[in-house]
CSV table of C-alpha atoms and ligand atoms in Angstrom, one decimal:
chain,number,residue,atom,x,y,z
T,24,UNK,CA,5.7,-6.0,8.9
T,25,UNK,CA,3.3,-7.5,10.9
T,26,UNK,CA,0.0,-9.2,9.7
T,27,UNK,CA,-2.9,-10.6,12.3
T,28,UNK,CA,-4.9,-12.9,9.5
T,29,UNK,CA,-7.7,-13.7,10.1
T,30,UNK,CA,-10.3,-16.0,8.3
T,31,UNK,CA,-14.1,-17.7,9.0
T,32,UNK,CA,-15.1,-16.2,11.7
T,33,UNK,CA,-18.7,-17.1,11.4
T,34,UNK,CA,-20.3,-14.8,13.2
T,35,UNK,CA,-19.0,-16.4,16.8
T,36,UNK,CA,-17.6,-13.8,19.1
T,37,UNK,CA,-16.6,-15.3,21.5
T,38,UNK,CA,-13.8,-16.8,19.3
T,39,UNK,CA,-12.9,-13.8,18.3
T,40,UNK,CA,-11.9,-12.5,21.0
T,41,UNK,CA,-10.6,-14.8,22.2
T,42,UNK,CA,-8.3,-15.2,18.9
T,43,UNK,CA,-7.9,-10.8,19.6
T,44,UNK,CA,-6.7,-11.1,23.3
T,45,UNK,CA,-3.7,-13.7,22.3
T,46,UNK,CA,-2.9,-12.2,19.1
T,47,UNK,CA,0.3,-11.1,18.9
T,48,UNK,CA,1.3,-7.4,18.7
T,49,UNK,CA,1.0,-6.5,15.0
T,50,UNK,CA,0.6,-3.3,12.0
T,51,UNK,CA,-2.5,-5.0,10.4
T,52,UNK,CA,-5.2,-7.4,10.4
T,53,UNK,CA,-5.7,-9.1,7.2
T,54,UNK,CA,-9.5,-11.2,6.9
T,55,UNK,CA,-10.2,-14.1,4.7
T,56,UNK,CA,-14.0,-13.8,4.9
T,57,UNK,CA,-16.7,-15.5,5.8
T,58,UNK,CA,-17.2,-12.8,9.1
T,59,UNK,CA,-20.9,-13.9,9.2
T,60,UNK,CA,-23.1,-17.0,8.5
T,61,UNK,CA,-23.6,-19.8,11.3
T,62,UNK,CA,-23.0,-18.4,14.4
T,63,UNK,CA,-25.2,-16.1,16.5
T,64,UNK,CA,-23.3,-13.1,16.9
T,65,UNK,CA,-23.0,-11.8,12.9
T,66,UNK,CA,-23.3,-7.6,13.8
T,67,UNK,CA,-20.9,-8.2,17.0
T,68,UNK,CA,-18.5,-9.6,14.8
T,69,UNK,CA,-19.3,-6.9,12.3
T,70,UNK,CA,-18.2,-4.2,14.4
T,71,UNK,CA,-15.2,-5.9,15.8
T,72,UNK,CA,-13.8,-7.2,12.3
T,73,UNK,CA,-14.4,-2.7,11.2
T,74,UNK,CA,-12.3,-2.0,14.2
T,75,UNK,CA,-9.7,-3.2,14.1
T,76,UNK,CA,-8.9,-3.6,10.4
T,77,UNK,CA,-9.5,-2.7,7.0
T,78,UNK,CA,-8.4,-5.3,4.5
T,79,UNK,CA,-11.2,-7.6,3.6
T,80,UNK,CA,-12.0,-10.5,0.8
T,81,UNK,CA,-15.7,-11.8,0.6
T,82,UNK,CA,-16.6,-15.0,1.2
T,83,UNK,CA,-19.7,-17.0,0.1
T,84,UNK,CA,-21.2,-16.3,3.0
T,85,UNK,CA,-20.9,-12.9,3.6
T,86,UNK,CA,-22.2,-13.0,0.0
T,87,UNK,CA,-25.5,-15.0,0.7
T,88,UNK,CA,-26.5,-12.8,3.6
T,89,UNK,CA,-25.7,-9.9,2.0
T,90,UNK,CA,-27.9,-10.6,-0.6
T,91,UNK,CA,-26.0,-11.1,-3.6
T,92,UNK,CA,-26.6,-13.9,-4.5
T,93,UNK,CA,-28.6,-16.9,-3.1
T,94,UNK,CA,-28.0,-18.9,-1.0
T,95,UNK,CA,-30.0,-22.4,-3.3
T,96,UNK,CA,-26.5,-24.2,-3.3
T,97,UNK,CA,-25.9,-23.8,-0.1
T,98,UNK,CA,-26.8,-26.9,2.5
T,99,UNK,CA,-30.3,-26.9,4.3
T,100,UNK,CA,-28.7,-26.1,7.5
T,101,UNK,CA,-26.8,-23.3,6.2
T,102,UNK,CA,-29.3,-22.0,4.5
T,103,UNK,CA,-31.1,-21.4,7.0
T,104,UNK,CA,-28.5,-19.5,8.9
T,105,UNK,CA,-28.0,-17.0,6.1
T,106,UNK,CA,-32.1,-16.1,6.4
T,107,UNK,CA,-31.8,-16.3,10.1
T,108,UNK,CA,-28.8,-13.9,10.1
T,109,UNK,CA,-30.2,-11.9,7.1
T,110,UNK,CA,-33.0,-11.0,9.4
T,111,UNK,CA,-30.2,-10.1,12.8
T,112,UNK,CA,-28.6,-6.7,9.8
T,113,UNK,CA,-28.9,-3.6,10.4
T,114,UNK,CA,-29.0,-1.3,7.3
T,115,UNK,CA,-25.0,0.0,8.0
T,116,UNK,CA,-24.0,-3.8,8.4
T,117,UNK,CA,-25.8,-5.2,5.6
T,118,UNK,CA,-24.7,-1.8,3.5
T,119,UNK,CA,-20.7,-2.6,4.4
T,120,UNK,CA,-20.9,-6.3,3.4
T,121,UNK,CA,-22.5,-5.6,-0.1
T,122,UNK,CA,-19.2,-3.4,-0.5
T,123,UNK,CA,-17.3,-6.2,0.0
T,124,UNK,CA,-14.5,-6.6,-2.3
T,125,UNK,CA,-14.3,-10.6,-4.3
T,126,UNK,CA,-10.3,-11.6,-4.2
T,127,UNK,CA,-7.2,-12.0,-5.0
T,128,UNK,CA,-6.3,-8.8,-3.3
T,129,UNK,CA,-2.8,-8.3,-2.9
T,130,UNK,CA,-2.1,-5.8,-0.4
T,131,UNK,CA,-0.4,-2.3,-0.8
T,132,UNK,CA,3.9,-3.4,-0.5
T,133,UNK,CA,3.5,-6.9,-0.5
T,134,UNK,CA,4.5,-9.5,-3.0
T,135,UNK,CA,1.6,-11.9,-1.3
T,136,UNK,CA,-2.6,-12.5,-2.5
T,137,UNK,CA,-5.7,-12.9,-0.5
T,138,UNK,CA,-8.5,-15.2,-1.5
T,139,UNK,CA,-11.4,-16.8,0.5
T,140,UNK,CA,-11.8,-20.0,-1.7
T,141,UNK,CA,-8.7,-19.7,-4.2
T,142,UNK,CA,-7.6,-17.4,-6.8
T,143,UNK,CA,-10.3,-18.3,-9.6
T,144,UNK,CA,-13.2,-18.8,-7.4
T,145,UNK,CA,-14.0,-17.4,-4.5
T,146,UNK,CA,-16.7,-21.0,-3.8
T,147,UNK,CA,-13.6,-23.8,-5.1
T,148,UNK,CA,-11.9,-25.9,-2.0
T,149,UNK,CA,-8.8,-26.2,-1.9
T,150,UNK,CA,-8.2,-29.6,0.0
T,151,UNK,CA,-6.0,-31.8,-2.1
T,152,UNK,CA,-2.5,-31.5,-3.5
T,153,UNK,CA,-4.1,-32.2,-6.7
T,154,UNK,CA,-6.5,-28.7,-6.2
T,155,UNK,CA,-2.8,-26.6,-5.0
T,156,UNK,CA,-1.4,-27.6,-8.2
T,157,UNK,CA,-4.0,-26.0,-10.6
T,158,UNK,CA,-3.1,-22.8,-8.6
T,159,UNK,CA,0.4,-23.1,-10.0
T,160,UNK,CA,0.5,-20.9,-12.5
T,161,UNK,CA,-2.0,-19.0,-12.2
T,162,UNK,CA,-0.5,-17.2,-8.7
T,163,UNK,CA,2.1,-14.4,-9.4
T,164,UNK,CA,2.5,-13.9,-5.6
T,165,UNK,CA,4.6,-16.7,-3.9
T,166,UNK,CA,2.7,-16.4,-1.0
T,167,UNK,CA,-1.3,-16.3,-1.1
T,168,UNK,CA,-3.3,-16.7,2.0
T,169,UNK,CA,-6.8,-18.7,1.8
T,170,UNK,CA,-9.8,-19.6,4.0
T,171,UNK,CA,-13.0,-21.5,2.9
T,172,UNK,CA,-11.6,-24.8,3.9
T,173,UNK,CA,-11.9,-24.2,7.9
T,174,UNK,CA,-8.3,-26.3,7.5
T,175,UNK,CA,-5.4,-24.6,8.7
T,176,UNK,CA,-2.1,-25.4,7.2
T,177,UNK,CA,-2.3,-25.3,3.1
T,178,UNK,CA,0.1,-26.5,0.6
T,179,UNK,CA,3.7,-25.3,0.1
T,180,UNK,CA,5.4,-26.2,-3.7
T,181,UNK,CA,9.3,-26.8,-3.9
T,182,UNK,CA,11.4,-25.6,-6.6
T,183,UNK,CA,10.4,-29.2,-9.1
T,184,UNK,CA,7.0,-27.3,-8.5
T,185,UNK,CA,6.0,-30.8,-6.5
T,186,UNK,CA,2.9,-29.7,-3.4
T,187,UNK,CA,3.1,-30.7,-0.2
T,188,UNK,CA,1.0,-30.9,2.0
T,189,UNK,CA,1.0,-28.5,5.2
T,190,UNK,CA,-0.9,-29.3,8.9
T,191,UNK,CA,0.7,-27.8,12.0
T,192,UNK,CA,1.5,-30.1,14.8
T,193,UNK,CA,0.2,-29.3,18.2
T,194,UNK,CA,0.6,-31.3,21.4
T,195,UNK,CA,-2.5,-30.0,23.5
T,196,UNK,CA,-5.6,-28.7,22.6
T,197,UNK,CA,-6.3,-27.0,26.3
T,198,UNK,CA,-3.8,-24.7,25.8
T,199,UNK,CA,-2.9,-21.7,23.5
T,200,UNK,CA,-0.4,-23.0,21.4
T,201,UNK,CA,1.9,-21.9,18.4
T,202,UNK,CA,3.6,-23.2,15.7
T,203,UNK,CA,6.1,-21.5,13.2
T,204,UNK,CA,6.5,-22.1,9.2
T,205,UNK,CA,9.9,-20.7,8.5
T,206,UNK,CA,9.5,-19.7,4.6
T,207,UNK,CA,12.2,-20.2,1.7
T,208,UNK,CA,13.1,-17.7,-0.6
T,209,UNK,CA,12.6,-20.6,-4.3
T,210,UNK,CA,8.9,-22.2,-2.5
T,211,UNK,CA,6.0,-21.0,-3.2
T,212,UNK,CA,2.5,-21.2,0.0
T,213,UNK,CA,-1.0,-21.8,-0.3
T,214,UNK,CA,-1.3,-20.7,3.1
T,215,UNK,CA,-4.9,-21.5,5.5
T,216,UNK,CA,-5.2,-19.3,9.0
T,217,UNK,CA,-7.2,-21.8,9.6
T,218,UNK,CA,-11.3,-21.3,11.0
T,219,UNK,CA,-11.7,-18.3,13.7
T,220,UNK,CA,-15.6,-19.0,14.3
T,221,UNK,CA,-15.8,-23.0,13.2
T,222,UNK,CA,-12.7,-25.1,13.3
T,223,UNK,CA,-13.2,-28.0,10.8
T,224,UNK,CA,-9.9,-29.8,11.2
T,225,UNK,CA,-10.6,-31.9,13.9
T,226,UNK,CA,-9.5,-29.4,16.7
T,227,UNK,CA,-12.1,-27.2,18.4
T,228,UNK,CA,-9.9,-24.0,19.7
T,229,UNK,CA,-10.2,-20.8,17.7
T,230,UNK,CA,-7.3,-20.7,14.7
T,231,UNK,CA,-5.3,-18.3,13.2
T,232,UNK,CA,-2.2,-17.1,11.6
T,233,UNK,CA,0.6,-14.3,12.2
T,234,UNK,CA,2.7,-13.4,8.6
T,235,UNK,CA,5.8,-11.9,9.5
T,236,UNK,CA,7.3,-10.5,5.6
T,237,UNK,CA,11.1,-9.4,7.4
T,238,UNK,CA,11.3,-13.0,9.3
T,239,UNK,CA,10.1,-14.7,6.7
T,240,UNK,CA,7.7,-16.6,8.7
T,241,UNK,CA,4.3,-17.8,9.5
T,242,UNK,CA,2.8,-18.9,12.4
T,243,UNK,CA,-0.3,-20.6,13.0
T,244,UNK,CA,-2.8,-20.4,16.5
T,245,UNK,CA,-4.9,-21.9,18.5
T,246,UNK,CA,-6.3,-20.4,21.1
T,247,UNK,CA,-9.3,-22.0,23.0
T,248,UNK,CA,-12.9,-20.2,24.3
T,249,UNK,CA,-15.5,-19.9,25.3
T,250,UNK,CA,-17.7,-22.6,23.1
T,251,UNK,CA,-20.8,-22.7,26.1
T,252,UNK,CA,-20.8,-19.3,25.3
T,253,UNK,CA,-20.9,-19.5,21.5
T,254,UNK,CA,-23.3,-22.4,21.9
T,255,UNK,CA,-25.5,-20.8,23.8
T,256,UNK,CA,-26.4,-18.0,21.3
T,257,UNK,CA,-27.1,-20.5,19.2
T,258,UNK,CA,-29.8,-21.8,21.3
T,259,UNK,CA,-31.2,-18.7,21.8
T,260,UNK,CA,-31.4,-17.9,18.2
T,261,UNK,CA,-33.1,-21.3,17.7
T,262,UNK,CA,-30.5,-22.4,14.9
T,263,UNK,CA,-29.7,-25.0,13.8
T,264,UNK,CA,-28.6,-27.6,16.8
T,265,UNK,CA,-25.7,-29.4,14.5
T,266,UNK,CA,-24.2,-25.7,14.4
T,267,UNK,CA,-23.5,-25.7,18.8
T,268,UNK,CA,-22.7,-29.6,18.9
T,269,UNK,CA,-19.8,-29.2,16.0
T,270,UNK,CA,-17.8,-26.1,17.8
T,271,UNK,CA,-17.1,-28.6,20.4
T,272,UNK,CA,-15.9,-31.2,18.2
T,273,UNK,CA,-13.8,-29.0,15.9
T,274,UNK,CA,-15.9,-30.6,12.7
D,3,ZN,ZN1,-16.5,-20.5,5.9
């Protein structure tokens, strides 16, 4: 089984379409949440995401844009994007967002957990090995896929329970690149495919991953996309300029 793993698309249709064009053959799509928020094509991204897969974990922006919780704890720029997104969504898209299940979710027939933030809290950021360590006792599956930080890579624990940070190594930021992670049987993993629609790891290219359970491998990908088109949409929508500027620097 080969799963295409997407996270944090954040209403960026230009990035999503580039990812889908570059994605290798796969059987299922697992979506780790934050389908909307920040960028300016929420309806298009929801429609495309629903076309390609059925496994979704809710993100904090999905929850806020659906109106299930307020966005008072969001920074002013994110708050503005939530308000704008709410005004853009039709009844069908809104109803779908509201129904999105919170993680963790174990896709049928797998030994994998899918979450947005962490195993305990969809709003928690797993940024350091200390954060990862705290997850250790909670994970009943050897592999957890998470998003929320918009940083591709994640963490691995050896037999002694020591956690290490993983970061794919790439050489060129203008082309499609991939990086293979061969999974060891006895190790535990917290793996982040990176953000499709708003990377924050200093690489502007859209990020995603492919999980092949038979080959025991996760492959990370980076894909260039039409950033200017995404920026134009943000400008036209009247969303904060900062949301456009950050896309081309990947922060
Ligand atoms: Zn996000």
